[in-house]
PDB file of C-alpha atoms in Angstrom:
ATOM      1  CA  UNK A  14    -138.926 -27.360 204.112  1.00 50.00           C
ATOM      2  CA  UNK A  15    -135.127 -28.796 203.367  1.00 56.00           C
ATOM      3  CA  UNK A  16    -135.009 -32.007 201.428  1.00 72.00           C
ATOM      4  CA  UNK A  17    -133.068 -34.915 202.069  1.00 84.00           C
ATOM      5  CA  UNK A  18    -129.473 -34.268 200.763  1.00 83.00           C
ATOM      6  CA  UNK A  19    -129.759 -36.821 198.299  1.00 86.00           C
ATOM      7  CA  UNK A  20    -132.874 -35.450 196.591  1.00 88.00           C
ATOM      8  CA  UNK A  21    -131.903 -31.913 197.393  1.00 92.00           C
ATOM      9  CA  UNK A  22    -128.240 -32.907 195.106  1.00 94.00           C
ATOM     10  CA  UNK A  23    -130.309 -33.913 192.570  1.00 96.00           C
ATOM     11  CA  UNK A  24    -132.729 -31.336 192.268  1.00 97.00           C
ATOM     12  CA  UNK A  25    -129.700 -29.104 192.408  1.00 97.00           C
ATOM     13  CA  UNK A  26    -128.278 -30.875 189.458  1.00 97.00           C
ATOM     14  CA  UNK A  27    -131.252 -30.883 187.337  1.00 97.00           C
ATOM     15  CA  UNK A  28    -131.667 -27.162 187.564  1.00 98.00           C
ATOM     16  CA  UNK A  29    -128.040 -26.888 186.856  1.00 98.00           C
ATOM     17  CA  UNK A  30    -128.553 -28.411 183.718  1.00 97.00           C
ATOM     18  CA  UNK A  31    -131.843 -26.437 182.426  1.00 98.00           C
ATOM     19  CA  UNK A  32    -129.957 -23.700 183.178  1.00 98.00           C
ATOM     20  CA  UNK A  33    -127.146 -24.291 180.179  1.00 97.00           C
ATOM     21  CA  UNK A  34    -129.790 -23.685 177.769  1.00 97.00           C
ATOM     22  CA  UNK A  35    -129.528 -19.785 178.240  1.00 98.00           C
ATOM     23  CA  UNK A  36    -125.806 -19.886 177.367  1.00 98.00           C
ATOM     24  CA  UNK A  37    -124.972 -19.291 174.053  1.00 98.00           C
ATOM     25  CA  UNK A  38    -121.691 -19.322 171.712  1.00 98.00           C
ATOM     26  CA  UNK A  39    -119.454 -16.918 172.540  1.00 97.00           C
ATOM     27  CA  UNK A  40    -121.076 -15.719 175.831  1.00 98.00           C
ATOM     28  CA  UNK A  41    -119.241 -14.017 178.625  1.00 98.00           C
ATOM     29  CA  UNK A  42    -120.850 -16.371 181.749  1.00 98.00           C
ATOM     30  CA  UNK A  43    -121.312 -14.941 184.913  1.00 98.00           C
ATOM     31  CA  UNK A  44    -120.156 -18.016 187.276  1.00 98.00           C
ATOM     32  CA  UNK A  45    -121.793 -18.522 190.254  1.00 98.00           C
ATOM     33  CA  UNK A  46    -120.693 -19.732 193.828  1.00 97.00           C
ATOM     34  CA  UNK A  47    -122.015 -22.366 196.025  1.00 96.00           C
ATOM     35  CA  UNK A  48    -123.170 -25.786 195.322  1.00 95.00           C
ATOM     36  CA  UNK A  49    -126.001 -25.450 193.223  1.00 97.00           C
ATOM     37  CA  UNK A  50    -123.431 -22.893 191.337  1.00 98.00           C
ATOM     38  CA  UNK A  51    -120.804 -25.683 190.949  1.00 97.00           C
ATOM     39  CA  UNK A  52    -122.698 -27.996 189.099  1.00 98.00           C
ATOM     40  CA  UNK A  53    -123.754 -25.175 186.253  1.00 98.00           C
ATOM     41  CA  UNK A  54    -119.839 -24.506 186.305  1.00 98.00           C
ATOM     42  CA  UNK A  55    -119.032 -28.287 185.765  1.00 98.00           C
ATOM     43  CA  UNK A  56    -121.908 -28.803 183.530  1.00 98.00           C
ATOM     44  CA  UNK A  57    -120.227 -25.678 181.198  1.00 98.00           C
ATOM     45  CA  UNK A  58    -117.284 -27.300 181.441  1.00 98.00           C
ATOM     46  CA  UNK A  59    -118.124 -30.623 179.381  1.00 98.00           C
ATOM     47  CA  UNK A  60    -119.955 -28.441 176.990  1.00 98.00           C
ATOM     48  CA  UNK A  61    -116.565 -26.007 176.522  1.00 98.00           C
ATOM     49  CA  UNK A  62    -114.487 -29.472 176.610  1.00 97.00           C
ATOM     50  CA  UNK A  63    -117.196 -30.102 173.573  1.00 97.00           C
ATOM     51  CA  UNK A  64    -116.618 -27.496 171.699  1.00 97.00           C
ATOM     52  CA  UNK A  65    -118.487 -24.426 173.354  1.00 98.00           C
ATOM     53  CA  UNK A  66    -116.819 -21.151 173.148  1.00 98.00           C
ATOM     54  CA  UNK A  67    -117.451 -19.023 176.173  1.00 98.00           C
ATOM     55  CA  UNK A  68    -115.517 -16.499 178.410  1.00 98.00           C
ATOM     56  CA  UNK A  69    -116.232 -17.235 182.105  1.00 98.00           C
ATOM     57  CA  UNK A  70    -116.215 -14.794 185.078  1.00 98.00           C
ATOM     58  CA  UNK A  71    -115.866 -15.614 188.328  1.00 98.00           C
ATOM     59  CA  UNK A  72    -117.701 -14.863 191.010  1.00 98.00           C
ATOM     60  CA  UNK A  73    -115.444 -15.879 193.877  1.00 98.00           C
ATOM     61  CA  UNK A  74    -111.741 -17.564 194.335  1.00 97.00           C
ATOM     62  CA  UNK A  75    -112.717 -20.520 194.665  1.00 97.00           C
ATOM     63  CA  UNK A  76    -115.583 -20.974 191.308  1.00 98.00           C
ATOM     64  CA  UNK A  77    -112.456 -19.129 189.369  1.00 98.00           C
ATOM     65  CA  UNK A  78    -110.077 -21.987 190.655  1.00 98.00           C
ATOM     66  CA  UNK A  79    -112.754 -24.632 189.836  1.00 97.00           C
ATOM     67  CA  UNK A  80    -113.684 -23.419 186.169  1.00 98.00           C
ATOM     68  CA  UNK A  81    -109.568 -22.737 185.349  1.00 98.00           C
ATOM     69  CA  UNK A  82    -109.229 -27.183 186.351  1.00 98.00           C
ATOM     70  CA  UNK A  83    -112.036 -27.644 183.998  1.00 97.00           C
ATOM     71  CA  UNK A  84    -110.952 -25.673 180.873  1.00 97.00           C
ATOM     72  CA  UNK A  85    -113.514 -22.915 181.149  1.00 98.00           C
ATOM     73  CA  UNK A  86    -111.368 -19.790 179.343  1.00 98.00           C
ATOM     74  CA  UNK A  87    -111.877 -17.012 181.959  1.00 98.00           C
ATOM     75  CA  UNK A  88    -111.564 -13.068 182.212  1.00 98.00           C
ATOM     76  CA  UNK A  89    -111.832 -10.246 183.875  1.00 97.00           C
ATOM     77  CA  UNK A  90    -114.123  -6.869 184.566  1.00 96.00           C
ATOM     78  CA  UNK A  91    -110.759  -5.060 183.516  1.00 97.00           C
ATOM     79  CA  UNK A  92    -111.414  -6.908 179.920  1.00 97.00           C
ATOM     80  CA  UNK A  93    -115.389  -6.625 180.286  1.00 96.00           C
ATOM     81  CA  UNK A  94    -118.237  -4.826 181.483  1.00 92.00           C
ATOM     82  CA  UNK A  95    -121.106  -6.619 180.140  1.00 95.00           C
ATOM     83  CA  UNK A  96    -121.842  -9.765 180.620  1.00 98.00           C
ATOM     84  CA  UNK A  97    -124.798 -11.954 178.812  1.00 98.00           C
ATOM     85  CA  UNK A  98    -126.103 -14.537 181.306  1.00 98.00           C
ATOM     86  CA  UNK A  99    -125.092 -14.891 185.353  1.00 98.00           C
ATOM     87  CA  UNK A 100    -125.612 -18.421 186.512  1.00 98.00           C
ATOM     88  CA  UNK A 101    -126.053 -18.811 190.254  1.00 98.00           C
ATOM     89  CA  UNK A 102    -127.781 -20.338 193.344  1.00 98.00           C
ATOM     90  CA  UNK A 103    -129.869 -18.509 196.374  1.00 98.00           C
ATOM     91  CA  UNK A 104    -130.270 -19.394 199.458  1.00 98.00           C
ATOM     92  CA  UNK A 105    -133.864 -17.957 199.245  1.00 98.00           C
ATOM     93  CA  UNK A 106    -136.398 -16.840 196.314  1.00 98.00           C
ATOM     94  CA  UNK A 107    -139.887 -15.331 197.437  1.00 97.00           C
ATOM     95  CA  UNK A 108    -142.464 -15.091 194.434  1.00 97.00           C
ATOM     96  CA  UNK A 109    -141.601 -11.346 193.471  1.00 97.00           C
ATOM     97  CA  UNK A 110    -138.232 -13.071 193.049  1.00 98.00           C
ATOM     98  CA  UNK A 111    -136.449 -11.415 195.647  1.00 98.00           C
ATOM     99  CA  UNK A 112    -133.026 -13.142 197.058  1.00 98.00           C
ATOM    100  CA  UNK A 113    -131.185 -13.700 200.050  1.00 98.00           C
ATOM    101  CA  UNK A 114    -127.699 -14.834 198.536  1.00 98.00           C
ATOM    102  CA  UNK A 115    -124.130 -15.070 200.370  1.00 97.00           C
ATOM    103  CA  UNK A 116    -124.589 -18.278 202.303  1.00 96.00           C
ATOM    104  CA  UNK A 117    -121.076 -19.121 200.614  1.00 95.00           C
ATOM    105  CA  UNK A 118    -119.648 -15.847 201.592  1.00 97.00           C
ATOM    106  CA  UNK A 119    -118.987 -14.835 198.163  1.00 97.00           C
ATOM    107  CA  UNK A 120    -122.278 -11.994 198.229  1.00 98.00           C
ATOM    108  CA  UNK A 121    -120.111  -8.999 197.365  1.00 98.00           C
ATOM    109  CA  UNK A 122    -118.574 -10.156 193.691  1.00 98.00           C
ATOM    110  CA  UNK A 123    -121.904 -12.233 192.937  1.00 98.00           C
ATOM    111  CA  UNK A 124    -124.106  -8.998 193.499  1.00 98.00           C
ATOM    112  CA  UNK A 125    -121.384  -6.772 191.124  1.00 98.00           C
ATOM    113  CA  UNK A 126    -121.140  -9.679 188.645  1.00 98.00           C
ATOM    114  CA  UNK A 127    -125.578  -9.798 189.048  1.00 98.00           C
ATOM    115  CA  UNK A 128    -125.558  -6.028 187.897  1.00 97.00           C
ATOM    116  CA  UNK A 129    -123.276  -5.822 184.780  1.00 97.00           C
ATOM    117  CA  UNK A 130    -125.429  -9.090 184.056  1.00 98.00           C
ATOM    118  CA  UNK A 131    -127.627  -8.744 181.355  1.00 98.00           C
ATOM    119  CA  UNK A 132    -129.930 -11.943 182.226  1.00 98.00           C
ATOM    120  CA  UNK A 133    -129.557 -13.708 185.461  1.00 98.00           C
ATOM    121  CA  UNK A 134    -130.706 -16.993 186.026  1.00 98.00           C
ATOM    122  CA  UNK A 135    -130.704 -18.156 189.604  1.00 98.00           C
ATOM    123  CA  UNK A 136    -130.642 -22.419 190.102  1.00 98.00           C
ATOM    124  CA  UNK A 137    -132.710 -23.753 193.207  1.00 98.00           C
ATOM    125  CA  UNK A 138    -133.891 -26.690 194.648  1.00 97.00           C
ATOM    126  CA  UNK A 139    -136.853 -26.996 196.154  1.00 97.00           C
ATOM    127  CA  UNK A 140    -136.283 -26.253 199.564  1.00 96.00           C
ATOM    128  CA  UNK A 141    -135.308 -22.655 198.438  1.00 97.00           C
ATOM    129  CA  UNK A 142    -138.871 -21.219 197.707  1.00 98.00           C
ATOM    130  CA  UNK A 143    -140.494 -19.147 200.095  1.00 98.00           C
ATOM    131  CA  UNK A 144    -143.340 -17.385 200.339  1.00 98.00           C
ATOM    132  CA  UNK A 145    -141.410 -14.577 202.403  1.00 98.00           C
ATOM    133  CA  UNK A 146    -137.984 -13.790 202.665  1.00 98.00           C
ATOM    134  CA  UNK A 147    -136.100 -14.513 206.113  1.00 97.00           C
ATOM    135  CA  UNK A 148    -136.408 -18.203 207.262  1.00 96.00           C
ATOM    136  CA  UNK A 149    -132.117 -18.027 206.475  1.00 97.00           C
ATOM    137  CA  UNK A 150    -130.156 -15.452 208.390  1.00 98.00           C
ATOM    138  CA  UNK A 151    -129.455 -12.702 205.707  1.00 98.00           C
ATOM    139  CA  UNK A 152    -125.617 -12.254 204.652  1.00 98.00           C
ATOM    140  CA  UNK A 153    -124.417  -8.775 206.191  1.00 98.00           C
ATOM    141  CA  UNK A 154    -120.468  -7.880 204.891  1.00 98.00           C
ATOM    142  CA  UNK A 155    -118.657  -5.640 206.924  1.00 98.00           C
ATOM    143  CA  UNK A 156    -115.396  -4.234 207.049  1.00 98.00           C
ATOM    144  CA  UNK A 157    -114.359  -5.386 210.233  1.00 98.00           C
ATOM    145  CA  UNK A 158    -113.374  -2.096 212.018  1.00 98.00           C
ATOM    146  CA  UNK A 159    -117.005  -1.509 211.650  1.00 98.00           C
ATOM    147  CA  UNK A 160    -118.428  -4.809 213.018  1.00 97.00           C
ATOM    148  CA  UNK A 161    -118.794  -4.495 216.747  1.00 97.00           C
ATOM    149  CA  UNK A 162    -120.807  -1.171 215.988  1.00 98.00           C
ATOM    150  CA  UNK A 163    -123.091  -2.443 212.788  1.00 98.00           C
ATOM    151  CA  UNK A 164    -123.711  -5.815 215.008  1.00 98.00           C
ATOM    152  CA  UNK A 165    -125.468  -3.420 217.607  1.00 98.00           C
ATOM    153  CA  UNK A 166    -127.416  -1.245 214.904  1.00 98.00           C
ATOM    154  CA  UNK A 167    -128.314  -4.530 212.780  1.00 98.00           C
ATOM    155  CA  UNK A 168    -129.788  -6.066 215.784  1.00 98.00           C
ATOM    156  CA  UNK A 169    -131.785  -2.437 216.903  1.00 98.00           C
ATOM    157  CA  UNK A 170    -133.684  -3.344 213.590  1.00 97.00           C
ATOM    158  CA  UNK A 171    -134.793  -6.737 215.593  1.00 97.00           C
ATOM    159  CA  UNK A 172    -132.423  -8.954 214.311  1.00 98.00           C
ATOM    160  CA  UNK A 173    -129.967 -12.049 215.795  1.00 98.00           C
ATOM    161  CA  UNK A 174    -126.579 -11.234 214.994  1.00 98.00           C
ATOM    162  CA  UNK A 175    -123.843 -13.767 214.491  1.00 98.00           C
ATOM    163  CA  UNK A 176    -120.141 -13.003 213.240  1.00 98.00           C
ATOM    164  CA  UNK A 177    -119.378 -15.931 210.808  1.00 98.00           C
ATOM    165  CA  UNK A 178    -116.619 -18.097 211.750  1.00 98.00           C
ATOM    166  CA  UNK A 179    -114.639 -20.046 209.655  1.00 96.00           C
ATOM    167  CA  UNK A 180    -113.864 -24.143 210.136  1.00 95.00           C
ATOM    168  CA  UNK A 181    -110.948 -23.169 213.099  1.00 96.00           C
ATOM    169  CA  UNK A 182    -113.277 -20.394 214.997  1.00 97.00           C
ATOM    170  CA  UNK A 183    -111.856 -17.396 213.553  1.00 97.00           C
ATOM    171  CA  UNK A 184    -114.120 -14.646 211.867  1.00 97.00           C
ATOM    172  CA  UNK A 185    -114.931 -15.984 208.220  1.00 98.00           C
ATOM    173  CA  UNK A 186    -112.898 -13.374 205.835  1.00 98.00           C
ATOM    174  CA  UNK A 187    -114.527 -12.531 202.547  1.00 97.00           C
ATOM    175  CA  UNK A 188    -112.205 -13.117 199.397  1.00 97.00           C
ATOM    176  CA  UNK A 189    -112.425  -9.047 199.675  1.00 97.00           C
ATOM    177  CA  UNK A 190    -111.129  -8.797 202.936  1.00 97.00           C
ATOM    178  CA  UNK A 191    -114.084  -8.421 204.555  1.00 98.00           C
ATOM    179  CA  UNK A 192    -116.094 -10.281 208.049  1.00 98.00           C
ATOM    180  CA  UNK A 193    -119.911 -11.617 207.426  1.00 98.00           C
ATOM    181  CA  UNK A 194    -122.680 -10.850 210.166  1.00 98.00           C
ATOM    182  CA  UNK A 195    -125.425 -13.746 209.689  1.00 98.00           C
ATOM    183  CA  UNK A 196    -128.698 -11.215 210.757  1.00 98.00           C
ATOM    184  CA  UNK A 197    -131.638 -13.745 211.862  1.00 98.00           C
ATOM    185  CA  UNK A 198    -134.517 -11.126 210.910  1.00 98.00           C
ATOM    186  CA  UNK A 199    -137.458 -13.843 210.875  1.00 96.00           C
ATOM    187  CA  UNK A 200    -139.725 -12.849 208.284  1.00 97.00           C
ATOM    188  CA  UNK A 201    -138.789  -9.957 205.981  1.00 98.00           C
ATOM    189  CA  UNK A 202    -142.090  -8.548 204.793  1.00 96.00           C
ATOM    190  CA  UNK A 203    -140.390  -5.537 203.256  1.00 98.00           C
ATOM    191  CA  UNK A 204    -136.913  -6.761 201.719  1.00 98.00           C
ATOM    192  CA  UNK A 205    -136.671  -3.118 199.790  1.00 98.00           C
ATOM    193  CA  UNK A 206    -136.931  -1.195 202.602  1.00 98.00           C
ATOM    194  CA  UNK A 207    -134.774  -3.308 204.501  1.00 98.00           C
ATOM    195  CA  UNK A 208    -131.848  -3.212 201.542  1.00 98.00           C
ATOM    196  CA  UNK A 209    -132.355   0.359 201.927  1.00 98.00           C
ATOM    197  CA  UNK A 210    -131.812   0.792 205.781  1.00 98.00           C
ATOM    198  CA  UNK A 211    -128.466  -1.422 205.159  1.00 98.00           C
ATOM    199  CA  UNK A 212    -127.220   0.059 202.406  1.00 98.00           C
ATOM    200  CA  UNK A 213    -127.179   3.526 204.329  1.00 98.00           C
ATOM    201  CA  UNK A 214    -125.072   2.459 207.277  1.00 98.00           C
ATOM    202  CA  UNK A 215    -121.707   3.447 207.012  1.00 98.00           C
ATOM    203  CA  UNK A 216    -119.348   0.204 207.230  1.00 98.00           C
ATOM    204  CA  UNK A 217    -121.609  -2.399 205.658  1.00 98.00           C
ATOM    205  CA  UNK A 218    -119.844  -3.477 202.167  1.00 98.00           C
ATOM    206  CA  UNK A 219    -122.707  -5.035 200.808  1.00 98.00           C
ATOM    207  CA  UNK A 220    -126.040  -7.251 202.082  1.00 98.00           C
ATOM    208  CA  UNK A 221    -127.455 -10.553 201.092  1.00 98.00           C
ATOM    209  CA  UNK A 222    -130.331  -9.092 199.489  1.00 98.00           C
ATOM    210  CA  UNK A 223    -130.549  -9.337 195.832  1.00 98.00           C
ATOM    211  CA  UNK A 224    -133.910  -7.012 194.744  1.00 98.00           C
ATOM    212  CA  UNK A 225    -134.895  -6.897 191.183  1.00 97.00           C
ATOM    213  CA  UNK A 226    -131.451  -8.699 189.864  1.00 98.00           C
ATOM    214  CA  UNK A 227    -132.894 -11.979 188.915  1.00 98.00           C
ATOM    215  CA  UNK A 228    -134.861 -12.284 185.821  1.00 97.00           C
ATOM    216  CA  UNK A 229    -135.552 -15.400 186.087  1.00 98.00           C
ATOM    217  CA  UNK A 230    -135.368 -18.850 188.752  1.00 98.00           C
ATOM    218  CA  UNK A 231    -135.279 -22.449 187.814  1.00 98.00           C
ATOM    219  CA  UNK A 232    -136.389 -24.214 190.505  1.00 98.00           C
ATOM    220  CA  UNK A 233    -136.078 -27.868 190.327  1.00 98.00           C
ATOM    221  CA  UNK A 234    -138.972 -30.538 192.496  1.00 96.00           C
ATOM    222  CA  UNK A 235    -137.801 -33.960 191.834  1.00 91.00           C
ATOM    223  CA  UNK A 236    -137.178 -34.096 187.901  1.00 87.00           C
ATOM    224  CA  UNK A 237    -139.253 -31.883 187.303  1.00 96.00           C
ATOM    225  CA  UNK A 238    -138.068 -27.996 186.424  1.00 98.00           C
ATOM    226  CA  UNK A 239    -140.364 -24.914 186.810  1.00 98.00           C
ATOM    227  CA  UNK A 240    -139.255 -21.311 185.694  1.00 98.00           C
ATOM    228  CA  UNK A 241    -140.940 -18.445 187.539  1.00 97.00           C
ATOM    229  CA  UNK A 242    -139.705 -15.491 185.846  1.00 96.00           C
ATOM    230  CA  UNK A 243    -139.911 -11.466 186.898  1.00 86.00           C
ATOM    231  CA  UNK A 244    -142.743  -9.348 186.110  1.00 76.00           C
ATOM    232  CA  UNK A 245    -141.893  -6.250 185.168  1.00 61.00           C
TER     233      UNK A 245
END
């Protein structure tokens, strides 16, 4: 069930802030994108503005234009391949912490920055737990030569397609280039099989759901934080 913004902000905020404790001196940092993301990524800030010694990466144009205003030293895959600790949001986290992440748009470079991750912690409120996957329309990226076709096969699976627009009613484009089909599934007993079935049609870039990437969620009710971790 959503919260009320203001309790949802701060619930966002205090998971933000657990989350710092996984980030250690001279840590490449997996930045995240959205805004649970943004307050990990201004809450690493102070701390480098402290004294903290980090390398950041990026998960999307707009987190890499957010951490350069706040002093947060930044590179590249082309300097890196592994990185210590991702911190980001979800848009969803069922108990075998699966995901659905790309709400922001930004699922492509957060699921390649999740994989060369070696810990990632995923920030929640509340309102983000679920006991199945599927309440939020899953994240489909598509080049968009492909679209019209993949919006046909996504919804033979049973789904509600939608092309994401942006603010003026033009398709949303992906900092990759990219258009986003937001797939209403309902409930997604199955999110393996279904990551499978996407991943196999020619013309989807990459899907919304994140399957054994996150080792661990802090999930914030109120003040207080709870971490559900993976089980191997």
């Amino acid at each position: 069930m959503a919260n009320d913004p203001k309790t949802s902000d701060l619930e966002k905020q205090a998971a933000a802030r657990a989350s710092l404790r996984f980030v250690r001196e001279g840590n490449v940092v997996g930045l995240g994108t959205g805004s649970t993301a943004a307050y990990a990524v201004r809450f690493l800030g102070e701390r480098v503005q402290a004294g903290l010694r980090i390398l950041g990466i990026p998960t999307s144009v707009h987190t890499k234009e957010e951490a350069a205003s706040l002093g947060i030293p930044l590179t590249t895959l082309d300097e890196v391949q592994q990185i210590d600790v991702t911190i980001d949001g979800a848009d969803e986290f069922d108990p075998q912490l699966h995901l659905i992440k790309g709400g922001g748009g930004a699922l492509l470079r957060e699921k390649i920055i999740a994989s060369a991750s070696r810990q990632l912690v995923i920030i929640a409120d509340s309102s983000k737990q679920v006991a199945v996957l599927g309440r939020f329309p899953l994240p489909v990226e598509v080049i968009p030569f492909a679209q019209p076709l993949l919006a046909k096969r996504i919804a033979a699976l049973g789904a509600t397609v939608r092309l994401r627009q942006d603010v003026k009613g033009n398709p949303f484009v992906s900092d990759e280039g990219h258009h986003v089909l937001d797939c209403s599934f309902g409930q997604i007993p199955d999110p393996s099989a279904l990551a499978r079935v996407l991943s196999d049609m020619p013309g989807v870039v990459e899907h919304g759901l994140f399957i054994d990437l996150a080792t661990l969620v802090l999930m914030a009710k109120g003040e207080k934080v709870t971490e559900f971790r993976r089980h191997e």
